[in-house]
Coordinates of C-alpha atoms in Angstrom, one line a residue:
Chain G
M124 CA 15.0 7.9 -1.1
I125 CA 18.1 5.9 -2.3
S126 CA 19.6 5.9 1.2
T127 CA 22.4 3.6 0.0
F128 CA 24.0 6.4 -2.0
A129 CA 25.1 8.0 1.2
T130 CA 28.1 5.8 1.4
V131 CA 30.4 8.5 0.1
V132 CA 30.6 11.7 2.1
P133 CA 30.7 14.5 -0.4
L134 CA 33.4 17.0 0.2
Q135 CA 33.5 19.1 -2.9
L136 CA 30.9 20.5 -5.3
A137 CA 32.2 18.2 -8.1
D138 CA 31.7 15.2 -5.8
R139 CA 28.2 16.2 -5.0
V140 CA 27.3 16.9 -8.6
L141 CA 28.6 13.5 -9.7
I142 CA 26.9 11.6 -6.8
S143 CA 23.6 13.4 -7.6
L144 CA 24.0 12.6 -11.3
T145 CA 24.4 8.9 -10.4
S146 CA 21.5 8.8 -8.0
I147 CA 19.2 10.7 -10.4
S148 CA 20.2 8.3 -13.2
G149 CA 19.4 5.3 -11.0
L150 CA 16.1 6.8 -10.1
I151 CA 15.2 7.4 -13.7
L152 CA 16.4 4.0 -14.7
V153 CA 14.3 2.2 -12.1
A154 CA 11.2 4.4 -12.9
S155 CA 11.5 3.9 -16.6
G156 CA 9.8 0.5 -16.6
L157 CA 7.0 1.9 -14.4
T158 CA 6.5 4.8 -16.9
I159 CA 5.6 2.2 -19.5
I160 CA 3.5 -0.1 -17.3
F161 CA 1.7 2.5 -15.1
G162 CA 2.2 5.7 -17.1
L163 CA 1.3 4.3 -20.5
M164 CA -0.7 1.1 -19.9
G165 CA -2.4 2.5 -16.7
V166 CA -1.6 -0.7 -14.8
L167 CA -0.9 0.2 -11.1
N168 CA 2.0 -2.2 -10.9
L169 CA 2.9 -2.5 -7.2
A170 CA 5.1 -5.4 -8.2
H171 CA 7.5 -3.0 -9.8
G172 CA 9.9 -2.9 -6.9
A173 CA 9.7 -6.7 -6.6
L174 CA 10.5 -7.1 -10.2
M175 CA 13.6 -4.9 -9.7
M176 CA 14.5 -7.1 -6.7
V177 CA 14.2 -10.2 -8.9
G178 CA 16.6 -8.6 -11.4
A179 CA 19.1 -7.9 -8.6
Y180 CA 18.9 -11.5 -7.4
T181 CA 19.3 -12.8 -11.0
A182 CA 22.5 -10.8 -11.2
Y183 CA 23.5 -12.3 -7.8
A184 CA 22.7 -15.9 -8.9
V185 CA 24.6 -15.5 -12.1
Q186 CA 27.7 -14.2 -10.2
S187 CA 27.5 -16.9 -7.6
A188 CA 27.4 -19.5 -10.3
G189 CA 30.8 -18.1 -11.2
L190 CA 29.8 -16.4 -14.4
S191 CA 30.7 -12.9 -15.6
P192 CA 28.8 -10.0 -14.0
W193 CA 28.1 -8.8 -17.5
L194 CA 26.1 -11.9 -18.1
G195 CA 23.9 -11.1 -15.1
I196 CA 23.1 -7.7 -16.6
V197 CA 22.0 -9.5 -19.9
I198 CA 20.1 -12.3 -18.2
A199 CA 18.2 -10.2 -15.6
P200 CA 16.0 -8.4 -18.1
L201 CA 15.2 -11.6 -19.9
V202 CA 14.2 -13.4 -16.7
V203 CA 12.2 -10.5 -15.4
G204 CA 10.7 -10.0 -18.8
L205 CA 9.4 -13.6 -18.7
V206 CA 8.0 -13.0 -15.2
G207 CA 6.2 -10.0 -16.7
V208 CA 4.8 -12.1 -19.5
A209 CA 3.6 -14.7 -16.9
M210 CA 1.9 -11.8 -14.9
E211 CA 0.2 -10.4 -17.9
V212 CA -1.1 -13.7 -19.2
T213 CA -2.4 -15.0 -15.9
L214 CA -3.7 -11.8 -14.2
I215 CA -3.2 -8.4 -15.7
R216 CA -5.1 -9.0 -18.9
R217 CA -8.2 -9.7 -16.8
L218 CA -7.9 -6.4 -15.0
Y219 CA -7.3 -3.8 -17.7
D220 CA -10.6 -2.1 -16.9
R221 CA -10.3 -2.4 -13.1
P222 CA -7.3 -0.1 -12.3
L223 CA -7.6 -0.3 -8.5
D224 CA -7.8 -4.1 -8.7
T225 CA -4.5 -4.2 -10.6
L226 CA -3.0 -2.4 -7.7
L227 CA -4.2 -5.1 -5.3
A228 CA -3.4 -8.1 -7.6
T229 CA 0.1 -6.8 -8.3
W230 CA 0.7 -6.2 -4.6
G231 CA -0.1 -9.9 -4.2
I232 CA 2.4 -10.7 -6.9
A233 CA 5.0 -8.6 -5.1
I234 CA 4.5 -10.7 -1.9
V235 CA 4.7 -13.9 -3.9
L236 CA 8.0 -12.8 -5.6
Q237 CA 9.4 -11.7 -2.2
E238 CA 8.6 -15.0 -0.5
A239 CA 9.8 -17.0 -3.5
V240 CA 13.1 -15.2 -3.3
T241 CA 13.3 -15.7 0.4
I242 CA 12.6 -19.4 0.0
A243 CA 15.3 -19.7 -2.7
F244 CA 18.0 -17.5 -1.3
G245 CA 17.3 -17.0 2.4
T246 CA 16.9 -13.7 4.3
S247 CA 20.5 -12.7 4.5
Q248 CA 21.9 -9.7 2.6
K249 CA 23.6 -10.4 -0.6
S250 CA 26.2 -8.3 -2.3
V251 CA 26.7 -8.1 -6.0
A252 CA 30.0 -7.1 -7.6
P253 CA 29.9 -4.4 -10.3
P254 CA 31.0 -5.5 -13.8
L255 CA 33.2 -2.5 -14.0
E256 CA 35.8 -2.5 -11.2
G257 CA 38.1 0.4 -10.5
S258 CA 37.5 4.1 -10.8
I259 CA 37.8 6.8 -13.4
S260 CA 38.8 10.5 -13.0
L261 CA 36.1 13.0 -13.9
L262 CA 36.2 16.7 -13.3
G263 CA 39.2 16.1 -11.1
V264 CA 37.4 13.7 -8.9
T265 CA 38.1 10.0 -8.6
Y266 CA 34.8 8.3 -9.3
P267 CA 33.8 4.6 -9.2
A268 CA 33.6 3.4 -12.8
H269 CA 30.3 1.6 -12.2
W270 CA 28.7 4.9 -11.1
A271 CA 29.5 6.4 -14.4
F272 CA 28.3 3.3 -16.1
I273 CA 24.9 3.7 -14.5
I274 CA 24.6 7.2 -16.0
V275 CA 25.6 5.9 -19.4
V276 CA 23.1 3.0 -19.3
T277 CA 20.3 5.3 -18.2
V278 CA 21.0 7.7 -21.1
V279 CA 21.1 4.8 -23.5
V280 CA 18.0 3.1 -22.2
M281 CA 15.9 6.3 -22.2
A282 CA 17.1 7.1 -25.7
I283 CA 16.2 3.6 -27.0
T284 CA 12.9 3.5 -25.2
I285 CA 11.8 6.9 -26.4
G286 CA 13.0 6.0 -30.0
L287 CA 11.1 2.7 -29.8
F288 CA 7.8 4.3 -28.8
A289 CA 8.1 7.4 -31.1
Y290 CA 9.6 6.0 -34.3
T291 CA 9.1 2.2 -34.7
D292 CA 6.0 0.5 -35.9
I293 CA 5.9 -1.8 -32.9
G294 CA 6.0 1.2 -30.5
I295 CA 3.4 3.2 -32.3
M296 CA 1.1 0.2 -32.5
A297 CA 1.6 -0.3 -28.7
L298 CA 0.7 3.3 -28.1
A299 CA -2.4 2.9 -30.4
V300 CA -3.5 -0.2 -28.3
I301 CA -2.9 1.7 -25.1
Q302 CA -5.0 4.7 -26.2
D303 CA -7.9 2.8 -27.6
R304 CA -7.9 -0.9 -27.5
E305 CA -11.1 -1.4 -29.5
M306 CA -10.1 1.0 -32.3
A307 CA -6.7 -0.6 -32.5
A308 CA -8.2 -4.0 -32.8
A309 CA -10.6 -2.7 -35.4
V310 CA -7.7 -1.6 -37.6
G311 CA -6.2 -5.0 -37.4
I312 CA -3.6 -4.7 -34.6
N313 CA -3.2 -7.8 -32.4
T314 CA -3.9 -6.1 -29.1
R315 CA -3.2 -9.2 -27.1
V316 CA 0.3 -9.5 -28.4
S317 CA 0.9 -5.8 -28.2
D318 CA -0.3 -5.6 -24.5
R319 CA 1.9 -8.5 -23.6
T320 CA 5.0 -7.2 -25.4
T321 CA 4.6 -3.7 -23.8
F322 CA 4.2 -5.2 -20.3
A323 CA 7.1 -7.6 -20.8
F324 CA 9.3 -4.6 -22.0
G325 CA 8.4 -2.6 -18.9
S326 CA 9.2 -5.6 -16.7
A327 CA 12.4 -6.2 -18.5
L328 CA 13.5 -2.6 -17.7
A329 CA 12.7 -3.2 -14.1
G330 CA 14.9 -6.3 -14.2
L331 CA 17.7 -4.5 -15.9
S332 CA 17.6 -1.7 -13.4
G333 CA 17.8 -4.2 -10.6
A334 CA 20.8 -5.9 -12.0
I335 CA 22.6 -2.7 -12.7
M336 CA 21.8 -1.0 -9.4
A337 CA 22.5 -4.2 -7.4
P338 CA 26.2 -3.5 -6.7
L339 CA 25.3 -0.2 -5.0
L340 CA 22.6 -1.6 -2.9
S341 CA 22.2 -4.2 -0.1
V342 CA 20.3 -6.9 -2.0
N343 CA 17.5 -8.4 0.1
S344 CA 14.0 -9.6 -0.6
T345 CA 12.3 -6.5 0.7
M346 CA 14.6 -4.0 -1.1
G347 CA 11.8 -3.4 -3.7
I348 CA 9.5 -1.5 -1.3
A349 CA 11.5 1.6 -1.0
W350 CA 12.1 1.7 -4.8
L351 CA 8.5 1.1 -5.5
A352 CA 7.4 4.2 -3.7
D353 CA 10.3 6.2 -5.3
S354 CA 9.4 5.1 -8.8
F355 CA 5.7 5.9 -8.4
L356 CA 6.6 9.3 -7.2
V357 CA 9.0 10.0 -10.0
V358 CA 6.4 8.9 -12.6
I359 CA 3.5 10.8 -11.0
V360 CA 5.4 14.0 -10.1
G361 CA 7.0 14.0 -13.6
G362 CA 3.7 13.5 -15.4
V363 CA 2.1 10.2 -16.1
G364 CA 2.5 8.9 -19.6
T365 CA 5.6 10.8 -20.7
F366 CA 9.2 9.8 -20.8
T367 CA 10.4 13.4 -20.5
G368 CA 8.2 13.7 -17.4
T369 CA 10.0 10.7 -15.9
I370 CA 13.3 12.3 -16.6
A371 CA 12.1 15.6 -15.1
G372 CA 10.6 13.8 -12.1
G373 CA 13.8 11.9 -11.5
I374 CA 15.9 15.1 -11.7
L375 CA 13.7 17.0 -9.4
L376 CA 13.2 14.3 -6.7
G377 CA 16.7 12.9 -6.9
G378 CA 18.1 16.4 -6.9
L379 CA 16.0 17.4 -3.9
D380 CA 17.0 14.2 -2.1
N381 CA 20.7 15.0 -2.5
L382 CA 20.1 18.7 -1.5
F383 CA 18.1 17.9 1.6
R384 CA 20.5 15.2 2.6
T385 CA 23.3 17.7 2.5
V386 CA 21.4 20.5 4.3
I387 CA 19.8 18.3 6.9
S388 CA 22.8 16.1 7.3
G389 CA 22.6 13.5 10.0
Y390 CA 18.9 13.1 9.7
T391 CA 18.5 10.8 6.7
S392 CA 14.9 9.9 7.3
I393 CA 13.9 13.5 7.8
A394 CA 15.5 14.4 4.5
Q395 CA 13.6 11.5 2.9
A396 CA 10.4 12.6 4.5
A397 CA 10.9 16.1 3.3
V398 CA 11.3 14.9 -0.3
L399 CA 8.1 12.9 0.0
L400 CA 6.3 15.9 1.4
V401 CA 7.4 18.0 -1.6
A402 CA 6.1 15.2 -3.8
L403 CA 2.8 15.2 -2.0
V404 CA 2.4 18.9 -2.4
I405 CA 3.2 18.7 -6.1
I406 CA 0.7 15.9 -6.6
R407 CA -1.9 18.0 -4.8
Y408 CA -1.3 21.2 -6.7
R409 CA -0.2 19.9 -10.1
P410 CA -1.9 16.5 -10.5
E411 CA -1.0 16.3 -14.2
G412 CA 2.7 16.4 -13.2
L413 CA 5.6 18.6 -14.2
I414 CA 5.3 17.6 -17.9
P415 CA 1.8 16.7 -18.6
A416 CA 1.0 14.2 -21.4
A417 CA -0.8 15.9 -24.2
E418 CA -4.5 15.1 -24.6
R419 CA -4.8 11.9 -22.7
G420 CA -7.8 10.7 -20.7
E421 CA -7.6 9.5 -17.1
Chain X
M57 CA -24.0 -9.2 16.8
A58 CA -27.4 -9.7 15.4
E59 CA -29.0 -9.9 18.8
T60 CA -28.6 -6.2 19.4
D61 CA -28.5 -5.2 15.7
P62 CA -31.6 -3.1 15.1
V63 CA -31.4 -3.6 11.4
V64 CA -31.3 -7.3 11.0
E65 CA -33.5 -9.6 13.0
L66 CA -32.2 -13.0 14.0
K67 CA -33.7 -15.0 11.2
T68 CA -31.4 -14.9 8.2
P69 CA -28.5 -17.3 7.9
A70 CA -26.2 -14.3 7.9
S71 CA -27.4 -12.9 11.2
I72 CA -27.3 -16.4 12.7
A73 CA -23.6 -16.7 11.6
K74 CA -22.8 -13.3 13.0
F75 CA -24.5 -14.2 16.3
A76 CA -22.6 -17.5 16.5
G77 CA -19.3 -15.6 15.8
L78 CA -20.0 -13.1 18.5
L79 CA -20.8 -15.9 21.0
A80 CA -17.5 -17.6 20.1
L81 CA -15.6 -14.4 20.8
V82 CA -17.5 -13.8 24.1
A83 CA -16.7 -17.3 25.2
L84 CA -13.1 -17.3 24.0
P85 CA -11.4 -16.2 27.3
L86 CA -12.9 -19.3 29.0
F87 CA -11.0 -21.6 26.7
V88 CA -7.6 -20.0 26.1
S89 CA -4.7 -19.0 28.3
E90 CA -4.3 -15.4 29.6
Y91 CA -1.4 -14.9 27.2
R92 CA -3.6 -15.9 24.2
V93 CA -6.4 -13.6 25.5
S94 CA -4.0 -10.7 25.1
T95 CA -3.1 -11.9 21.6
W96 CA -6.7 -12.0 20.7
S97 CA -7.2 -8.5 22.1
T98 CA -4.6 -7.2 19.6
Y99 CA -6.5 -9.1 16.9
L100 CA -9.6 -7.2 17.9
T101 CA -7.9 -3.9 17.7
F102 CA -6.6 -4.7 14.2
A103 CA -10.1 -5.8 13.3
L104 CA -11.3 -2.3 14.4
L105 CA -8.7 -0.8 12.1
A106 CA -9.9 -3.0 9.3
L107 CA -13.5 -1.9 10.0
S108 CA -12.5 1.8 9.8
I109 CA -10.7 1.2 6.4
D110 CA -13.7 -0.7 5.0
L111 CA -15.9 2.3 5.5
V112 CA -13.5 4.4 3.4
W113 CA -12.6 1.8 0.8
G114 CA -15.4 -0.7 0.7
Y115 CA -18.3 1.9 0.9
T116 CA -16.8 5.1 -0.5
G117 CA -14.4 3.6 -3.0
L118 CA -11.4 5.4 -1.7
L119 CA -8.6 2.9 -1.3
T120 CA -6.5 4.2 1.6
L121 CA -3.0 2.7 2.0
G122 CA -2.1 5.1 4.8
H123 CA -4.4 4.2 7.6
A124 CA -1.6 2.7 9.6
A125 CA -0.3 6.3 10.0
F126 CA -3.5 7.2 12.0
F127 CA -3.5 3.8 13.9
G128 CA 0.1 4.4 14.8
A129 CA -0.5 8.0 15.8
G130 CA -3.1 6.8 18.2
A131 CA -0.7 4.2 19.5
Y132 CA 2.2 6.6 20.0
V133 CA 0.2 9.3 21.7
T134 CA -1.2 6.7 24.1
A135 CA 2.3 5.3 24.8
K136 CA 3.6 8.8 25.6
L137 CA 0.7 9.9 27.8
L138 CA 0.2 6.6 29.7
K139 CA 3.9 6.4 30.4
E140 CA 4.7 10.0 31.2
V141 CA 1.6 11.9 32.0
P142 CA -0.3 9.8 34.5
A143 CA -2.5 12.8 35.5
V144 CA -4.6 12.3 32.4
P145 CA -7.2 9.5 32.9
D146 CA -6.5 6.5 30.7
V147 CA -10.0 6.3 29.5
A148 CA -9.7 9.9 28.2
V149 CA -6.5 9.1 26.4
V150 CA -8.0 6.1 24.6
F151 CA -11.4 7.4 23.8
L152 CA -10.8 11.1 23.5
I153 CA -7.3 12.2 22.9
A154 CA -6.1 9.4 20.6
P155 CA -9.2 9.6 18.3
A156 CA -9.1 13.4 18.4
L157 CA -5.4 13.4 17.2
A158 CA -6.1 10.8 14.5
A159 CA -9.2 12.6 13.4
L160 CA -7.3 15.9 13.2
L161 CA -4.6 14.3 11.0
T162 CA -7.2 12.7 8.7
L163 CA -9.2 15.9 8.6
V164 CA -6.1 17.9 7.5
L165 CA -5.0 15.2 5.0
G166 CA -8.5 14.7 3.7
W167 CA -9.1 18.4 3.2
F168 CA -5.7 18.7 1.4
L169 CA -6.5 15.8 -0.9
F170 CA -10.3 16.1 -1.5
S171 CA -10.2 19.8 -2.1
A172 CA -8.0 19.0 -5.2
D173 CA -10.3 16.0 -5.9
V174 CA -7.4 13.6 -5.5
K175 CA -9.1 10.2 -6.0
G176 CA -8.7 6.7 -7.4
S177 CA -5.1 5.5 -7.8
Y178 CA -3.7 8.9 -6.9
F179 CA -5.5 8.8 -3.5
A180 CA -4.0 5.3 -2.9
I181 CA -0.5 6.4 -3.8
T182 CA -0.6 9.7 -1.8
T183 CA -2.0 8.0 1.3
L184 CA 0.8 5.4 0.9
I185 CA 3.3 8.2 0.9
V186 CA 1.8 9.6 4.1
S187 CA 2.4 6.3 5.8
I188 CA 6.0 6.1 4.7
I189 CA 6.6 9.7 5.9
F190 CA 5.1 8.9 9.3
E191 CA 7.2 5.7 9.6
S192 CA 10.5 7.3 8.7
V193 CA 10.0 10.4 10.8
A194 CA 9.0 8.3 13.9
G195 CA 12.2 6.3 13.4
E196 CA 14.3 9.4 13.4
F197 CA 13.0 10.9 16.7
V198 CA 15.1 8.7 19.0
G199 CA 14.8 10.8 22.1
F200 CA 11.1 11.6 21.9
L201 CA 9.6 8.5 20.2
G202 CA 12.3 5.9 20.8
G203 CA 13.5 5.9 17.2
F204 CA 13.5 2.5 15.6
N205 CA 13.4 0.7 18.9
G206 CA 10.0 2.3 19.7
I207 CA 8.5 2.7 23.1
Y208 CA 8.0 -0.3 25.4
G209 CA 6.6 -0.9 28.8
I210 CA 3.3 0.9 28.2
P211 CA 1.0 0.2 31.1
S212 CA -2.3 -1.5 30.5
I213 CA -5.3 0.7 30.9
Q214 CA -6.6 1.9 34.3
V215 CA -10.2 2.7 34.9
V216 CA -10.8 4.8 38.1
G217 CA -7.5 3.7 39.5
F218 CA -8.2 0.1 38.9
E219 CA -6.0 -1.7 36.4
L220 CA -7.8 -3.9 33.9
T221 CA -6.8 -7.6 33.7
A222 CA -6.0 -9.2 30.3
T223 CA -9.5 -10.6 30.2
M224 CA -11.2 -7.3 31.0
S225 CA -9.1 -5.6 28.3
Y226 CA -10.2 -8.2 25.9
Y227 CA -13.9 -7.6 26.7
L228 CA -13.3 -3.8 26.4
A229 CA -11.8 -4.3 23.0
L230 CA -14.6 -6.6 21.9
G231 CA -17.2 -4.2 23.2
V232 CA -15.6 -1.3 21.3
L233 CA -15.4 -3.4 18.1
V234 CA -19.0 -4.5 18.4
G235 CA -20.2 -1.0 19.2
S236 CA -18.2 0.4 16.3
Y237 CA -19.6 -2.3 14.0
L238 CA -23.2 -1.4 15.0
L239 CA -22.5 2.3 14.6
L240 CA -21.1 1.8 11.1
R241 CA -23.9 -0.6 10.2
L242 CA -26.4 2.2 11.1
L243 CA -24.4 4.7 9.2
V244 CA -24.0 2.7 5.9
D245 CA -27.7 1.7 6.0
S246 CA -28.8 5.3 6.4
A247 CA -29.3 7.9 3.7
F248 CA -25.8 9.0 4.4
G249 CA -24.5 5.5 3.5
R250 CA -26.4 5.6 0.2
V251 CA -24.6 8.8 -0.7
L252 CA -21.3 7.0 0.1
R253 CA -22.2 4.2 -2.2
G254 CA -23.1 6.7 -4.8
I255 CA -19.6 8.2 -4.5
R256 CA -18.1 4.8 -4.9
G257 CA -20.3 4.0 -7.9
N258 CA -19.9 7.3 -9.7
Q259 CA -18.7 10.4 -8.0
E260 CA -19.6 12.8 -10.8
R261 CA -23.1 11.6 -11.0
T262 CA -23.5 11.9 -7.2
E263 CA -22.3 15.5 -7.4
F264 CA -24.7 16.1 -10.3
F265 CA -27.6 15.1 -8.0
G266 CA -26.6 17.9 -5.7
Y267 CA -24.5 16.2 -3.0
D268 CA -21.4 17.9 -1.8
T269 CA -19.2 14.8 -2.2
Q270 CA -16.1 16.6 -0.9
Q271 CA -17.8 17.1 2.4
Y272 CA -19.1 13.5 2.5
R273 CA -15.7 12.1 1.8
L274 CA -14.1 14.4 4.4
I275 CA -16.6 13.3 7.1
V276 CA -16.2 9.6 6.3
F277 CA -12.4 9.9 6.2
T278 CA -12.2 11.8 9.5
L279 CA -14.6 9.4 11.2
S280 CA -12.6 6.5 10.0
G281 CA -9.4 8.1 11.1
A282 CA -10.8 8.6 14.6
M283 CA -11.8 4.9 14.7
A284 CA -8.3 3.9 13.6
G285 CA -6.9 6.2 16.4
V286 CA -9.0 4.3 19.0
A287 CA -7.8 1.0 17.6
G288 CA -4.2 2.1 17.7
S289 CA -4.6 3.4 21.2
M290 CA -6.1 0.2 22.5
Y291 CA -3.4 -1.8 20.7
A292 CA -0.8 0.2 22.6
T293 CA -2.4 -0.5 26.0
V294 CA -2.8 -4.2 25.2
D295 CA 0.5 -4.9 23.6
G296 CA 2.6 -2.5 25.7
F297 CA 4.9 -1.8 22.8
V298 CA 4.8 0.6 19.9
S299 CA 7.4 1.0 17.1
P300 CA 7.6 2.7 13.7
P301 CA 6.2 -0.3 11.6
L302 CA 2.9 0.4 13.3
L303 CA 2.7 3.6 11.2
G304 CA 4.1 2.1 8.0
F305 CA 2.6 1.1 4.8
V306 CA 3.3 -2.6 5.2
L307 CA 0.7 -2.7 8.0
S308 CA -1.7 -0.6 5.9
T309 CA -1.5 -3.0 3.0
Q310 CA -1.8 -6.1 5.2
V311 CA -5.1 -4.7 6.5
V312 CA -6.3 -4.2 2.9
I313 CA -5.5 -7.8 2.2
W314 CA -7.6 -8.9 5.2
I315 CA -10.5 -6.8 4.1
A316 CA -10.3 -8.0 0.5
V317 CA -10.2 -11.6 1.5
G318 CA -13.0 -11.2 4.1
G319 CA -15.1 -9.1 1.8
R320 CA -14.9 -5.4 1.2
G321 CA -18.0 -3.2 1.5
T322 CA -19.7 -5.6 3.9
L323 CA -18.2 -4.4 7.3
I324 CA -18.5 -7.9 8.7
G325 CA -16.1 -9.1 6.1
A326 CA -13.4 -6.7 7.3
V327 CA -13.8 -8.1 10.9
F328 CA -14.0 -11.7 9.7
G329 CA -11.0 -11.4 7.4
A330 CA -8.9 -9.6 10.0
L331 CA -9.6 -12.1 12.7
L332 CA -9.3 -15.2 10.5
I333 CA -6.0 -14.2 8.8
Q334 CA -4.3 -12.9 12.0
Y335 CA -5.3 -16.2 13.7
L336 CA -4.0 -18.3 10.8
N337 CA -0.9 -16.1 10.7
S338 CA 0.1 -16.9 14.2
T339 CA -0.7 -20.6 14.0
L340 CA 0.6 -21.3 10.5
S341 CA 3.6 -19.0 10.2
D342 CA 5.5 -21.2 12.7
V343 CA 4.9 -24.3 10.7
L344 CA 4.9 -23.1 7.1
I345 CA 7.1 -20.0 7.5
N346 CA 7.4 -18.4 4.1
Y347 CA 5.0 -20.7 2.4
W348 CA 2.1 -19.3 4.5
E349 CA 2.8 -15.7 3.4
M350 CA 3.0 -16.9 -0.2
G351 CA -0.2 -18.9 0.1
L352 CA -2.0 -15.9 1.6
A353 CA -0.8 -13.7 -1.3
L354 CA -2.0 -16.3 -3.8
L355 CA -5.4 -16.5 -2.1
F356 CA -5.5 -12.7 -2.1
I357 CA -4.8 -12.5 -5.8
A358 CA -7.5 -15.2 -6.5
V359 CA -10.0 -13.2 -4.5
V360 CA -9.2 -10.0 -6.3
I361 CA -9.6 -11.6 -9.7
G362 CA -12.5 -14.0 -9.0
A363 CA -14.4 -12.8 -6.0
P364 CA -14.1 -9.0 -5.5
R365 CA -16.5 -9.3 -2.6
G366 CA -14.4 -11.8 -0.7
I367 CA -15.4 -14.8 1.3
V368 CA -18.4 -13.0 2.9
G369 CA -19.6 -11.9 -0.5
L370 CA -19.3 -15.4 -1.8
L371 CA -21.1 -16.9 1.1
S372 CA -23.9 -14.4 1.1
D373 CA -24.3 -14.8 -2.7
T374 CA -24.6 -18.6 -2.2
V375 CA -27.1 -18.2 0.6
E376 CA -29.1 -15.6 -1.3
G377 CA -29.1 -17.8 -4.4
I378 CA -30.9 -20.4 -2.4
Q379 CA -33.2 -17.8 -0.8
T380 CA -34.1 -16.1 -4.0
S381 CA -35.5 -19.3 -5.3
L382 CA -37.8 -19.4 -2.3
Q383 CA -38.7 -15.7 -2.1
S384 CA -37.6 -12.5 -3.7
T385 CA -35.1 -10.7 -1.5
K386 CA -34.0 -7.2 -1.5
R387 CA -30.5 -7.1 -3.0
S388 CA -30.1 -3.4 -3.5
D389 CA -28.2 -3.0 -0.3
L390 CA -25.3 -5.3 -1.1
G391 CA -22.2 -3.3 -2.2
A392 CA -21.3 -4.2 -5.8
G393 CA -17.6 -4.4 -4.8
G394 CA -14.8 -4.0 -7.2
E395 CA -16.8 -3.7 -10.4
L396 CA -17.7 -0.1 -9.5
D397 CA -14.4 1.0 -8.2
D398 CA -12.7 4.0 -9.7

């Protein structure tokens, strides 16, 4: 889980706390889009990691065109949001009542996106520069500014998303469509538009997370796979269908990852496997997740 | 395969097609080089893996994304024993120890998941996790399992001190595949198979009729694991090299694509899809490189959306359509595919 964060060897407790905070934030950020698409809409989107990867490549493309890294962060969610619209229009809307088939179809999409990026950019690793260079001092530790930026973005994104779904008409209509499509249609909500908007929003979040995380990662066409598994675990372990669950899942799994990595130092894969094992046990004994969604069907 | 198939006599177009396919596979070593024969042997072992997954996914409705873990476990234990413990007879390793280990793993995992009634998408995701765990752990054991470099130089199988040639290994793999196919054919056509389809269609209803679906799922999952273990073991003896990706979820998902394209819930579709796509993979990927992968993914998506029962399903529907106009045929046995999933 998030093996690329191991670049800095933690020396002090403050270091470790800050590194953990960043990796937890990154995990929550990447999982947030999946919370909407899988958690709320019930679409088993195995293309989530690939969408994130497309976001990272968009950031790379913008930078290699000589434009500001900030622009990449703005354009990535737009590009990936459009990919999401295309996915919804052509495929996903046909499969809302066939959940396991959405899993297969989106895995197909993931391969298509992966190969498209390989054709366009080749197989070599790309690196993306962070928009914020330099470092800041926090708790007496020098800390890369971009790492702090990730924490800030995650907090802002989660606040906006929760606010959107809890307090705005669009968000509440989207929830109504998700819970009962027929009933929502009966009271005059355009379910087609609502589904598409929700899916596009979730995709855009995947794109945004890809662009923001890109500077910390080695960007390549298969980078999405590891993040796909991680995001699904965060959403399921946290509790499908709740944003607070995603936050809890991110804190638990990201925290455990950092802990195991410190305790079992030198055996990164074993530490990762240990986290996955814990996730497996949680899914087994607490299938509704840490923070279950209130009164929702399967 | 129809010739020995007790269920289907050689008179329907489907059985003629199966028989022709079997003849082609039997004749294959006469027409290709010894190197290609070995390649086709690995195709056959992957087809066996596909067959084992189709029993769980196609017939019982449990989409497993973790079967590569059991395939790989069979391959690894074979690699270790054949290289380092020559005292154990090879045949015992391939047909006893490898399947026993894989069956044990599936039994434990199956018990763990089914006793909590983990199913549907949760089953798919948890089995996927198992594959990822196996792959990363195997990569970490550098001394014992060769780490990311894997284990190479695995000898080919010996039977009573006599080393099998590439062609003999091919026929062994073909024989095991055909035998497993016939075994599963009998199984899914039996009363047991009807219960499996019942679980696929509606698990609660099947339970309501008094069937212990947890036990049925556990038996099927374990049997399928054993079969995947044999497949992995034979793969190791044919290819001579095992590495962590054999345990990983990329392989698991590839096999699922083969089955979906071939036709899930038909058994023969799994074999057909596995052989066809692997063959195309090796011939087209050199020419078309990434475009082939993308084309395959697009085909896969089209099949999932438009033909949930894959190529075999489409063909049999067409043939049946013609036949129905001539006589009324019994359709009850054809799996309804994706419509009933979940």
